[in-house]
Each structure stands twice: as C-alpha cells, then as structure tokens.
Coordinates of C-alpha atoms in Angstrom, one line a residue:
M159 CA -57.1 108.3 79.8
R160 CA -60.0 108.0 82.4
K161 CA -60.4 110.1 85.6
A162 CA -62.4 109.8 88.8
I163 CA -63.9 111.5 91.4
I164 CA -64.8 110.4 94.9
V165 CA -67.3 112.7 97.1
D166 CA -67.9 112.0 100.4
D167 CA -68.0 114.7 103.4
E168 CA -66.2 112.2 105.7
K169 CA -62.3 111.9 105.0
L170 CA -61.9 108.6 106.3
I171 CA -64.2 106.9 103.5
R172 CA -62.6 109.2 101.0
I173 CA -59.2 108.0 101.5
G174 CA -60.3 104.5 102.2
I175 CA -61.9 104.1 98.8
E176 CA -58.9 105.9 97.1
R177 CA -56.6 103.4 98.9
T178 CA -58.5 100.3 98.1
V179 CA -59.2 100.5 94.8
P180 CA -56.2 99.0 92.3
W181 CA -57.1 102.3 89.9
E182 CA -54.2 101.7 87.3
S183 CA -55.2 98.2 86.5
L184 CA -58.7 99.5 85.9
G185 CA -57.5 102.1 83.2
I186 CA -58.3 104.9 85.5
H187 CA -54.9 107.0 86.0
E188 CA -56.2 110.4 87.7
V189 CA -58.2 110.2 90.9
F190 CA -59.5 113.5 92.9
M191 CA -61.5 114.1 96.1
A192 CA -63.8 116.5 97.5
A193 CA -65.7 117.2 100.4
N194 CA -68.4 119.3 99.4
A195 CA -70.4 120.3 96.3
T196 CA -68.5 123.4 95.7
E197 CA -65.3 121.7 95.3
T198 CA -66.7 118.6 93.3
L199 CA -68.2 121.1 90.7
E200 CA -64.5 122.9 90.6
I201 CA -62.7 120.2 89.9
I202 CA -65.6 118.7 87.2
E203 CA -65.2 122.0 85.6
K204 CA -61.4 121.9 85.0
Y205 CA -60.6 118.4 84.9
K206 CA -63.8 116.8 83.2
P207 CA -63.5 113.4 85.2
Q208 CA -65.7 110.8 83.5
I209 CA -66.7 108.5 86.9
M210 CA -67.9 110.0 89.7
I211 CA -68.3 108.1 93.1
T212 CA -70.5 110.2 95.5
D213 CA -72.3 110.1 99.0
I214 CA -76.2 110.7 98.8
N215 CA -76.4 112.5 102.2
M216 CA -73.9 115.7 102.4
P217 CA -74.5 119.2 103.9
N218 CA -76.2 122.2 102.3
I219 CA -77.1 120.2 99.2
T220 CA -77.8 116.5 98.6
G221 CA -76.1 114.0 96.2
L222 CA -78.8 114.0 94.1
E223 CA -79.0 117.2 93.7
L224 CA -75.2 117.4 92.5
I225 CA -75.6 114.8 90.3
S226 CA -78.1 116.9 88.3
Q227 CA -75.6 119.9 88.4
V228 CA -72.7 117.7 87.5
R229 CA -74.4 116.3 84.0
N230 CA -74.6 119.8 83.2
F231 CA -70.6 120.0 82.8
V232 CA -70.0 116.3 81.9
K233 CA -73.2 114.7 80.2
N234 CA -72.3 111.3 80.1
I235 CA -70.4 110.7 83.5
K236 CA -70.6 107.4 85.1
I237 CA -71.7 107.9 88.5
I238 CA -71.7 105.1 91.4
V239 CA -73.9 106.2 94.4
L240 CA -73.3 105.5 98.1
T241 CA -75.6 105.9 101.1
G242 CA -76.1 104.9 104.5
Y243 CA -79.9 105.2 104.1
D244 CA -81.9 102.4 102.7
N245 CA -84.4 104.3 101.1
F246 CA -86.4 103.4 98.3
D247 CA -86.9 107.1 97.5
Y248 CA -83.4 107.2 96.9
V249 CA -83.3 104.7 94.7
R250 CA -86.3 106.0 92.6
D251 CA -84.5 109.4 92.2
S252 CA -81.1 107.7 91.4
L253 CA -82.7 105.5 88.6
R254 CA -84.4 108.7 87.3
L255 CA -80.9 110.2 87.2
H256 CA -79.5 107.5 84.9
V257 CA -77.1 106.4 88.0
N258 CA -74.8 103.6 87.0
D259 CA -74.9 101.8 90.4
F260 CA -76.3 102.4 93.9
F261 CA -74.6 100.8 97.1
L262 CA -75.5 101.0 100.6
K263 CA -72.4 101.7 102.9
P264 CA -70.5 99.7 104.1
V265 CA -69.7 99.3 100.6
D266 CA -68.4 95.8 99.6
E267 CA -65.1 96.1 97.8
D268 CA -65.2 93.5 95.4
E269 CA -68.7 95.0 94.3
L270 CA -67.2 98.7 94.0
I271 CA -64.3 97.6 91.7
A272 CA -66.8 95.6 89.7
A273 CA -69.0 98.4 89.2
L274 CA -65.8 100.6 88.2
Q275 CA -64.5 98.2 86.0
K276 CA -68.1 98.2 84.3
A277 CA -68.4 102.1 83.9
V278 CA -64.7 101.9 82.5
Q279 CA -66.1 99.5 79.7
E280 CA -69.2 101.4 79.1
L281 CA -67.1 104.5 78.6
N282 CA -64.6 102.5 76.3
E283 CA -67.7 101.3 74.3
E284 CA -69.4 104.7 74.1
E285 CA -66.1 106.1 72.7
E286 CA -65.5 103.5 70.3
R287 CA -69.1 104.0 68.8
E288 CA -68.3 108.1 68.5
N289 CA -65.2 107.4 67.1
Q290 CA -66.5 104.6 64.4
L291 CA -69.1 107.5 63.3
L292 CA -66.6 110.4 63.4
F293 CA -63.8 108.7 61.6
S294 CA -66.7 107.7 58.9
S295 CA -68.1 110.9 58.5
V296 CA -67.9 112.6 55.1
S297 CA -67.1 116.0 57.2
F298 CA -64.3 114.5 59.0
H299 CA -62.5 113.7 56.0
Q300 CA -63.2 116.7 54.6
R301 CA -62.0 118.9 57.6
T302 CA -59.1 117.2 58.1
E303 CA -57.8 116.9 54.3
Q304 CA -58.4 120.6 54.3
I305 CA -56.3 121.4 56.9
L306 CA -53.5 118.8 56.3
R307 CA -53.7 120.8 52.7
K308 CA -52.8 123.8 54.6
I309 CA -49.9 122.3 56.3
I310 CA -48.0 120.5 53.6
H311 CA -48.0 123.7 51.5
G312 CA -46.7 125.5 54.8
K313 CA -50.2 127.8 55.0
A314 CA -51.3 126.5 58.6
S315 CA -51.2 128.5 61.3
A316 CA -50.3 127.2 64.8
E317 CA -54.2 127.4 65.8
D318 CA -54.8 125.2 62.6
V319 CA -52.6 122.5 63.7
K320 CA -54.0 122.6 67.0
N321 CA -57.8 122.3 65.8
F322 CA -56.7 119.2 63.3
L323 CA -55.1 117.2 66.3
E324 CA -58.2 117.8 68.5
I325 CA -60.6 117.0 65.4
A326 CA -58.3 113.7 64.6
G327 CA -57.7 113.1 68.6
L328 CA -53.8 113.1 67.9
T329 CA -51.1 114.3 70.1
E330 CA -48.3 116.3 68.3
Q331 CA -45.1 114.6 68.7
E332 CA -45.3 111.7 66.1
H333 CA -42.7 110.4 63.6
L334 CA -44.1 110.9 60.0
K335 CA -43.3 110.4 56.5
L336 CA -44.9 111.7 53.7
V337 CA -45.4 109.9 50.6
M338 CA -46.1 111.1 47.0
V339 CA -47.7 108.6 44.5
I340 CA -47.0 109.4 40.6
P341 CA -49.0 107.3 38.0
P342 CA -47.4 104.9 35.8
L343 CA -45.6 106.7 32.7
K344 CA -47.6 104.4 30.3
L345 CA -50.7 106.6 30.8
L346 CA -50.3 109.4 28.5
S347 CA -53.5 110.7 28.1
Q348 CA -55.2 113.3 31.0
D349 CA -58.3 111.1 31.2
A350 CA -56.2 108.1 31.7
I351 CA -54.2 109.8 34.6
S352 CA -57.3 111.3 36.2
L353 CA -58.7 107.9 36.3
A354 CA -55.7 106.9 37.6
E355 CA -55.0 109.2 40.4
Y356 CA -58.4 108.5 41.5
E357 CA -57.6 104.7 41.9
I358 CA -54.4 105.3 43.5
R359 CA -56.2 107.5 45.9
H360 CA -58.9 105.0 47.0
I361 CA -56.2 102.2 46.9
C362 CA -54.1 104.1 49.4
S363 CA -56.7 105.2 51.5
G364 CA -57.4 101.6 52.3
F365 CA -53.4 101.2 54.1
T366 CA -53.9 104.4 55.9
N367 CA -55.9 104.5 59.1
A368 CA -57.2 107.8 60.1
R369 CA -58.0 106.7 63.9
N370 CA -54.0 106.0 63.8
G371 CA -53.1 109.1 62.7
E372 CA -52.2 108.4 58.9
F373 CA -53.9 109.8 56.1
T374 CA -54.3 110.1 52.4
I375 CA -55.1 113.6 50.6
T376 CA -54.4 115.1 47.3
D377 CA -52.3 118.4 47.3
A378 CA -52.9 121.4 45.3
C379 CA -51.7 119.9 41.9
G380 CA -53.8 117.0 42.4
N381 CA -51.1 114.5 43.4
T382 CA -52.0 112.1 45.8
I383 CA -50.2 112.4 49.0
F384 CA -50.4 109.6 51.8
I385 CA -49.1 110.1 55.2
L386 CA -47.5 107.2 57.4
K387 CA -46.3 106.8 60.6
K388 CA -42.8 105.6 60.7
G389 CA -42.7 102.8 63.1
N390 CA -40.0 101.8 65.3
S391 CA -37.9 100.8 62.4
G392 CA -37.1 101.5 59.4
T393 CA -37.7 97.8 58.2
E394 CA -41.4 97.9 59.2
F395 CA -42.3 101.4 57.3
S396 CA -40.3 99.7 53.9
K397 CA -42.8 96.6 54.0
R398 CA -45.7 98.7 54.3
L399 CA -44.5 100.6 51.2
R400 CA -43.8 97.2 49.0
Q401 CA -47.5 96.2 50.0
I402 CA -49.0 99.3 48.9
S403 CA -46.6 98.8 45.7
S404 CA -47.7 95.5 44.8
V405 CA -51.2 96.5 44.9
L406 CA -50.4 99.2 42.6
E407 CA -48.8 97.3 40.3
M408 CA -51.3 94.7 40.1
E409 CA -53.8 97.2 39.1
F410 CA -51.8 98.9 36.6
G411 CA -49.6 96.4 35.0
E412 CA -46.4 98.6 36.4
P413 CA -45.8 100.0 39.5
P414 CA -45.9 104.0 40.1
Q415 CA -43.5 106.2 41.3
M416 CA -43.2 106.4 45.0
L417 CA -41.3 109.6 46.7
V418 CA -40.6 109.0 50.0
S419 CA -39.6 112.3 51.8
S420 CA -37.3 112.2 55.5
S421 CA -38.7 111.9 58.7
V422 CA -40.5 114.7 60.8
E423 CA -41.5 114.9 64.5
S424 CA -44.9 116.3 64.2
Y425 CA -47.7 116.8 62.0
A426 CA -46.7 120.8 62.2
H427 CA -43.6 119.9 60.1
L428 CA -45.3 118.0 57.5
H429 CA -44.6 120.8 55.0
I430 CA -41.0 119.7 55.3
A431 CA -41.1 116.4 54.2
Y432 CA -43.5 117.5 51.3
N433 CA -40.5 119.9 50.6
D434 CA -38.4 116.9 50.0
V435 CA -41.1 115.0 47.9
T436 CA -41.4 117.9 45.3
E437 CA -37.7 118.1 45.2
L438 CA -37.6 114.6 44.6
K439 CA -40.4 114.8 42.0
K440 CA -38.1 117.3 39.9
E441 CA -35.0 114.6 40.3
S442 CA -37.4 111.9 39.1
R443 CA -37.9 113.4 35.9
K444 CA -34.2 113.0 35.3
E445 CA -33.6 109.6 36.6
P446 CA -37.1 107.5 37.4
D447 CA -36.8 105.1 40.1
H448 CA -39.5 102.9 41.4
I449 CA -39.2 103.9 44.5
R450 CA -37.4 107.1 45.7
N451 CA -36.0 108.2 49.0
I452 CA -34.5 111.8 49.9
S453 CA -31.0 111.1 50.7
S454 CA -29.7 112.4 54.1
K455 CA -27.4 115.3 52.5
A456 CA -30.4 116.4 50.3
Q457 CA -32.4 116.1 53.7
Q458 CA -29.9 118.3 55.7
L459 CA -29.3 121.2 53.0
H460 CA -32.5 121.0 50.9
G461 CA -34.4 124.6 51.7
W462 CA -32.5 124.9 55.1
K463 CA -30.1 127.4 54.1
A464 CA -32.4 129.9 52.9
E465 CA -34.7 129.4 56.1
F466 CA -31.8 129.3 58.4
D467 CA -30.5 132.8 56.9
T468 CA -34.0 134.2 57.3
F469 CA -34.0 133.0 60.9
R470 CA -30.3 134.5 61.8
N471 CA -31.5 137.9 60.8
D472 CA -34.4 137.8 62.8
F473 CA -32.5 136.4 65.9
L474 CA -29.8 139.0 65.9
H475 CA -32.6 142.0 65.6
D476 CA -33.7 143.0 69.1
S477 CA -31.1 141.3 70.5
D478 CA -30.9 143.5 74.0
S479 CA -33.0 141.0 76.0
L480 CA -32.1 137.5 77.1
T481 CA -35.6 136.4 77.5
K482 CA -36.4 137.2 73.6
I483 CA -33.1 135.7 72.9
L484 CA -33.8 132.6 74.3
A485 CA -37.1 132.2 73.3
K486 CA -35.8 132.8 69.4
F487 CA -33.3 130.0 70.2
H488 CA -35.7 127.6 71.4
C489 CA -37.3 128.4 68.0
F490 CA -34.4 127.5 66.3
E491 CA -33.9 124.6 68.0
E492 CA -37.4 123.0 67.0
K493 CA -36.6 123.9 63.8
A494 CA -33.3 122.3 63.6
K495 CA -34.8 119.2 64.9
S496 CA -37.9 118.9 62.6
W497 CA -35.4 119.0 59.8
N498 CA -33.2 116.2 61.4
L499 CA -30.2 118.1 61.2
A500 CA -26.6 116.3 61.8
S501 CA -24.7 117.5 64.9
E502 CA -22.1 119.0 62.4
T503 CA -24.5 121.3 60.6
T504 CA -26.4 122.2 63.9
G505 CA -22.8 123.1 65.2
Q506 CA -22.2 125.1 62.3
C507 CA -25.1 127.0 62.7
C508 CA -25.0 127.7 66.7
F509 CA -21.7 129.1 66.1
D510 CA -23.1 131.4 63.5
L511 CA -25.5 132.5 65.7
V512 CA -23.9 133.2 69.0
A513 CA -20.8 134.8 67.2
G514 CA -23.4 137.3 65.6
L515 CA -24.7 138.0 68.8
Y516 CA -21.4 138.1 70.5
Y517 CA -19.9 140.6 67.9
Q518 CA -23.1 142.5 68.3
L519 CA -23.0 143.3 72.3
A520 CA -19.2 143.6 72.0
R521 CA -19.6 146.4 69.5
K522 CA -22.1 148.2 71.6
L523 CA -20.3 147.6 74.8
D524 CA -17.0 148.1 74.0
M525 CA -16.3 144.4 75.6
D526 CA -13.2 143.1 75.6
R527 CA -12.4 140.4 72.7
T528 CA -11.6 137.7 74.5
N529 CA -11.2 134.1 73.6
L530 CA -14.8 133.5 74.4
L531 CA -15.7 132.4 71.0
E532 CA -12.5 130.1 70.5
T533 CA -13.7 128.3 73.7
F534 CA -17.3 127.7 72.9
L535 CA -16.4 126.4 69.4
A536 CA -14.0 123.6 71.2
S537 CA -16.4 122.8 73.4
I538 CA -19.5 122.0 70.6
R539 CA -16.6 120.6 67.7
H540 CA -17.3 116.9 68.9
A541 CA -20.5 117.2 70.8
E542 CA -24.0 115.3 70.1
R543 CA -27.0 117.7 69.0
E544 CA -28.8 117.5 72.0
D545 CA -25.5 118.6 73.6
I546 CA -24.8 121.4 71.4
F547 CA -28.4 123.2 72.1
L548 CA -27.6 122.6 75.8
L549 CA -23.8 124.3 75.5
T550 CA -25.4 126.9 73.4
E551 CA -28.0 128.2 75.6
N552 CA -25.6 128.0 78.6
F553 CA -23.2 130.4 76.2
V554 CA -25.8 132.6 75.4
E555 CA -26.9 133.3 79.0
R556 CA -22.8 133.8 80.3
L557 CA -22.7 136.0 77.7
F558 CA -25.7 138.0 78.8
R559 CA -24.3 138.2 82.6
R560 CA -21.3 139.3 81.1
T561 CA -23.2 142.3 79.5
D562 CA -25.2 142.8 82.5
T563 CA -21.9 143.1 84.5
V564 CA -20.8 145.6 81.9
E565 CA -24.2 147.5 81.8
S566 CA -24.5 148.1 85.6
T567 CA -20.7 149.2 85.5
I568 CA -21.5 152.0 82.9
I569 CA -24.5 153.1 84.9
S570 CA -22.6 153.6 88.1
R571 CA -19.9 155.4 86.2
A572 CA -22.4 157.7 84.2
K573 CA -23.8 158.8 87.7
V574 CA -20.4 159.7 89.0
F575 CA -19.7 161.6 85.9
I576 CA -22.8 163.7 86.3
S577 CA -22.4 164.3 90.1
E578 CA -18.9 165.8 89.2
H579 CA -20.3 167.6 86.3
L580 CA -23.3 169.4 87.4
A581 CA -21.9 172.7 87.1
E582 CA -21.2 171.9 83.3
E583 CA -23.1 171.8 80.3
I584 CA -23.9 167.7 80.5
S585 CA -25.9 166.0 77.6
V586 CA -26.9 162.3 76.9
A587 CA -24.8 162.2 74.1
G588 CA -21.8 163.6 75.8
I589 CA -22.0 161.1 78.6
A590 CA -22.6 158.1 75.9
A591 CA -19.1 159.1 74.1
Q592 CA -17.3 159.0 77.6
F593 CA -18.3 155.1 77.4
Y594 CA -17.9 154.5 73.8
V595 CA -21.9 153.7 73.4
T596 CA -24.4 155.1 71.1
P597 CA -26.8 157.8 72.7
N598 CA -29.8 155.9 71.8
Y599 CA -28.6 152.8 73.6
F600 CA -27.4 154.5 76.6
S601 CA -30.6 156.5 77.0
R602 CA -32.8 152.9 76.5
L603 CA -29.8 151.3 79.0
F604 CA -30.1 154.0 81.8
K605 CA -34.2 154.1 81.6
S606 CA -34.0 150.3 82.3
I607 CA -31.6 149.9 85.1
T608 CA -32.6 153.2 86.9
G609 CA -36.3 153.3 85.7
E610 CA -35.7 157.1 85.1
G611 CA -34.9 159.1 82.0
C612 CA -31.0 160.5 82.0
N613 CA -32.2 164.1 81.3
D614 CA -34.5 163.7 84.5
Y615 CA -31.9 162.4 86.4
I616 CA -29.6 164.9 85.6
V617 CA -32.3 167.8 86.4
R618 CA -33.3 166.2 89.7
M619 CA -29.3 165.7 90.6
R620 CA -29.2 169.7 89.8
M621 CA -32.3 170.3 92.1
E622 CA -31.1 168.4 95.1
K623 CA -27.7 170.1 95.1
A624 CA -29.7 173.3 94.8
Q625 CA -32.0 173.0 97.5
N626 CA -29.0 171.8 99.5
L627 CA -27.2 174.9 99.0
L628 CA -30.1 177.4 99.2
A629 CA -30.7 175.5 102.5
N630 CA -27.2 175.5 104.1
T631 CA -25.2 178.5 103.0
N632 CA -26.0 182.1 102.1
I633 CA -24.9 181.9 98.3
K634 CA -27.0 183.9 96.4
S635 CA -29.5 182.0 94.0
G636 CA -27.6 183.4 90.9
K637 CA -24.6 182.0 92.2
I638 CA -26.0 178.9 92.9
A639 CA -27.7 178.8 89.3
G640 CA -24.0 178.6 87.8
L641 CA -22.7 175.7 90.4
V642 CA -25.8 173.4 88.9
G643 CA -25.3 174.2 85.5
Y644 CA -27.7 177.0 84.6
R645 CA -26.0 180.1 82.8
E646 CA -29.4 182.2 83.1
S647 CA -30.7 182.6 87.0
N648 CA -34.3 183.5 85.5
Y649 CA -34.2 180.1 83.8
F650 CA -32.9 178.7 87.1
S651 CA -35.5 180.3 89.1
L652 CA -38.2 178.8 86.7
A653 CA -36.9 175.2 86.4
F654 CA -36.6 175.4 90.4
K655 CA -40.1 176.4 90.8
K656 CA -41.5 173.6 88.8
H657 CA -39.6 171.1 90.4
T658 CA -40.2 172.5 94.2
G659 CA -43.4 174.4 93.9
F660 CA -41.0 177.4 95.5
S661 CA -39.0 179.9 94.0
P662 CA -35.5 179.8 95.0
T663 CA -36.1 182.6 97.6
Q664 CA -39.0 181.4 98.8
F665 CA -37.7 177.9 99.7
R666 CA -34.6 179.8 101.4
E667 CA -36.9 181.5 103.3
K668 CA -39.2 178.6 104.0
H669 CA -36.4 176.2 105.2
R670 CA -35.1 178.8 107.7
R671 CA -38.3 179.6 109.0
E672 CA -38.9 176.0 109.7
K673 CA -35.2 175.6 111.2
D674 CA -36.0 178.6 113.6
G675 CA -38.9 176.9 114.8
M676 CA -37.3 173.8 115.9
K677 CA -34.7 175.9 117.4
I678 CA -37.4 177.4 119.4
I679 CA -39.3 174.3 120.4
S680 CA -35.6 172.7 121.4
E681 CA -34.7 175.7 123.9
D682 CA -38.3 175.8 125.2
P683 CA -38.0 174.5 128.9

C-alpha cells in the first residue's frame, strides 16, 4: 500500500493538490499533509510515506534541506519538487539530491499525475527486484524453514511468528492446509528412501511459492511438508494436490502417500495442522491410502480435549477480575476458531467454562442459585458458533455485574456492622463469617473497594469515635478506651497518640483551648 505526503506552507495549495489527484487509481491509499518541516519529519518518521510532493520555498528551512533530512528516514523515497521560482540553482541542487521531478507553480494537473504514476511504477519495480533477490536467497529459505519448523512443532513464540511474517511479507490471517508426503512403500532401502525424499522436496518446491505464502520444508523427522493456501474452494485445492501427485507418480512409478490436514486460519496455528497429519500417519500404516484427509470428527476431537482441559483450569484460576476473565475467554475464542470447532462442540465448551465460573463466584458470595445457567444454555443450544461467543461474553459480563452488586452490598453492611460493634472485639475473620465469605477473600474485597485495609479501617473508626468523645464529653479516657474496644487504657493511649500525635489528655486540652479561643474571639466587640 503506497503512501504520499504533500508539503507546502500554503494551505490552499495542499488542499488543492489533495483534492485534484485521483490517488486511489494511482495505487496510493494514504495521503498526509504538512505545513512545515517539523510536521513533515514527524509524519515521515511515523508513517514512512514513499512519495513526497514538496514546495522548495518554506520558512525556517528550505525544501532542499528538508529533502536531505527526509532521506535519513526513507532512503528510496520518491520526491517531486514544486517551486514558484525559475532558478537554475534550485534545479541543479534538486538533481544532486536525486529528486524525481521538478515543476514550476502553478503545476499542470496532468503532468503532476503523470509524475506520480511514474513514481509509483518505479517503486513497484524496485520492490519487485528486492523481492526477487530476497526470495531467491539461501538465507531467506533457511530462516523461513527454521521458523516454520518451530511453528509446526509447537515451539514458536509469538515473537517468532511475528518475525516470520515480517521476513516473508505476509499477513497473519490466511486459510492454510499442511500436507505431509510419504515416499512410496516399494522403496525399502534407507538410501533409496533418502534419495526419494530429496526428489520429493525438490518437486514440491516447484509447486509452492514463498512470495505467495506457500512453503516446502522438512519436519524434525525428515518428512517432507508443504504448506498451501486453501484457496476459495476445496475443488481448487484438490486440483493442485492431484497435479503434484501426478508429477510424483511419474517420477516414482507409483504415487506417494499425501496426508492432508484440516484448514487452519493462520501460520501461528500450523502446529494444529501438523498434529492432524501426524495422527493420519499413524492410521495410514494400518490402512494406506493414496491421498488421506483428516476427517471432520478427528479434526474436532483430536487433541482438543486435552488442550481444553488445560485451558479450563487456567480460566477458572484467579477468576476475581472481569478483565482477566474476558482476556482468557478471547484467547479461548481464538483457539476454538483455529481448531474449526463445530457449533455444538463450541457450545458445550462455553457452557463448561461459564458453569465453572458461576459456581466459583456463587460459593464465594453466597449468591442465589437462580436459573441463570439454564437460561444461558437455552440461548446457545441452537446458535451459530460466532453467536455463541457473543452470548457467552455477554453472560460473563452480566454475571460480574451481579457479583459487583453483591460485593458492594457486603462492604456496605460490613461498615455498618463495624460502627455498631466498635466497643467489642472485632476481627476480619469474625466479620467475614457474618457474610459467609472467607477471611482472605473479604480482606481483598474490602481493600479493592475502599482502598483501605479492613483492620486499618477499624482502627480509624475507633480513633474517630474516641476523638469525638474526648472533644465533646467529660467521660474519662479510661472509660472511652472501653467504649471504642480497648480493654487496657494504657494500650489505648499509645494507639491514640500514634494515630493523632497527642495523648488522650493532651488532645482534650488542646481541643478545649481552641474552642475557648474561638469563643473569646466571637464575644469580642
């Protein structure tokens, strides 16, 4: 996708060029505009446009100086210069900076469009030459095969996949099939098999085009693997397989076995396709076929149960946060799509996940065991796969909204309980027991909602009540200690001083002096 930038300190000229040129028909899909050098360099550094139309006369910096700086960010950028001055020095300096075209203002519309067309063509030709060099290089094939081998064996990180896509110039979302080729059974000696495998790889390489995202590699066991795009129809893919098989049959006198995986939706999921053909290889020893495809039943169930069980355990671990749960669910959604699960299997898995989550939250919060799950099950029973994902996500969000309401109610009631029992011994465990939740859960919940630990809150409430009694009554501090839950007055005095900076007696005297001072001031005529 080509990008261009128009640089001119006159707004009308920028807008005029932007509206005049038929950018899309030229293959330019993004057009930026800048009024000065600073804006230009920011846009070029961030978006890397390949074509720049620039005025040569601008404030603070000339267009020629700007061109020199721009080359540091995009070396092969195509530059078209505009100027209102017919000056030979400008032309000479522009040529020295390898400017593609030079026009006097006002520029002719057709000439500018022709210059842009030429710039796009040059970019395409340069890219083609670079691709030819890249895709024909030994290092490219070695690097892509190395990463693809890691991917099919399930050992590739997200960074590995990203690097592969960048090296190969590919997008993540592609419908792919993986094929494993087994040499003909008549080749009994190891030498004959090794030679056949070499010839198979060579032939299959002729049918795969790395520039189109198709590759021939060997797995860790030396089996020839080729990766093809599925295409828009199964007929098209089958036709290509028959062509490859026909050439291989002419070479060996009989066709080798070709084990074909299910379709996967990205290069990152090729390990699933490889698992398919590995299973087929085991079965093919018992029932050899020329071309063997993974069945839809095997596709859905092979390996999925073990992976789902592991995922379910992780999903239900640390399930207090809606954000975390939704992130995990979106991960499950991607996995389910990559396995191409049927709607029925997807529904069963989604129900399993939300049922486990529901009962976990219900146990923690003593929620009413309503018919929520039955309602959810009825909603997904006959739904399509995409709708099941949406319904499940909606159910999880509603479940947490319910949970949030229950949690807020628990903390509100806990605060009332604390204020009514300040004179008694209060503990986190005792308060948690009042609301049928565990002490650890209650502590985390209290801190997350109030921003303060429960014990700290109890102490603060006791101190606030003590301050109020000291300031507004004549009750002795020893008696006040008992009224706010302290059995020993000495311990109360220490706690009070730590909290306020004064002993109970000092606090009372200080408060009364301040009160008397305010009274004197108010009575002063």
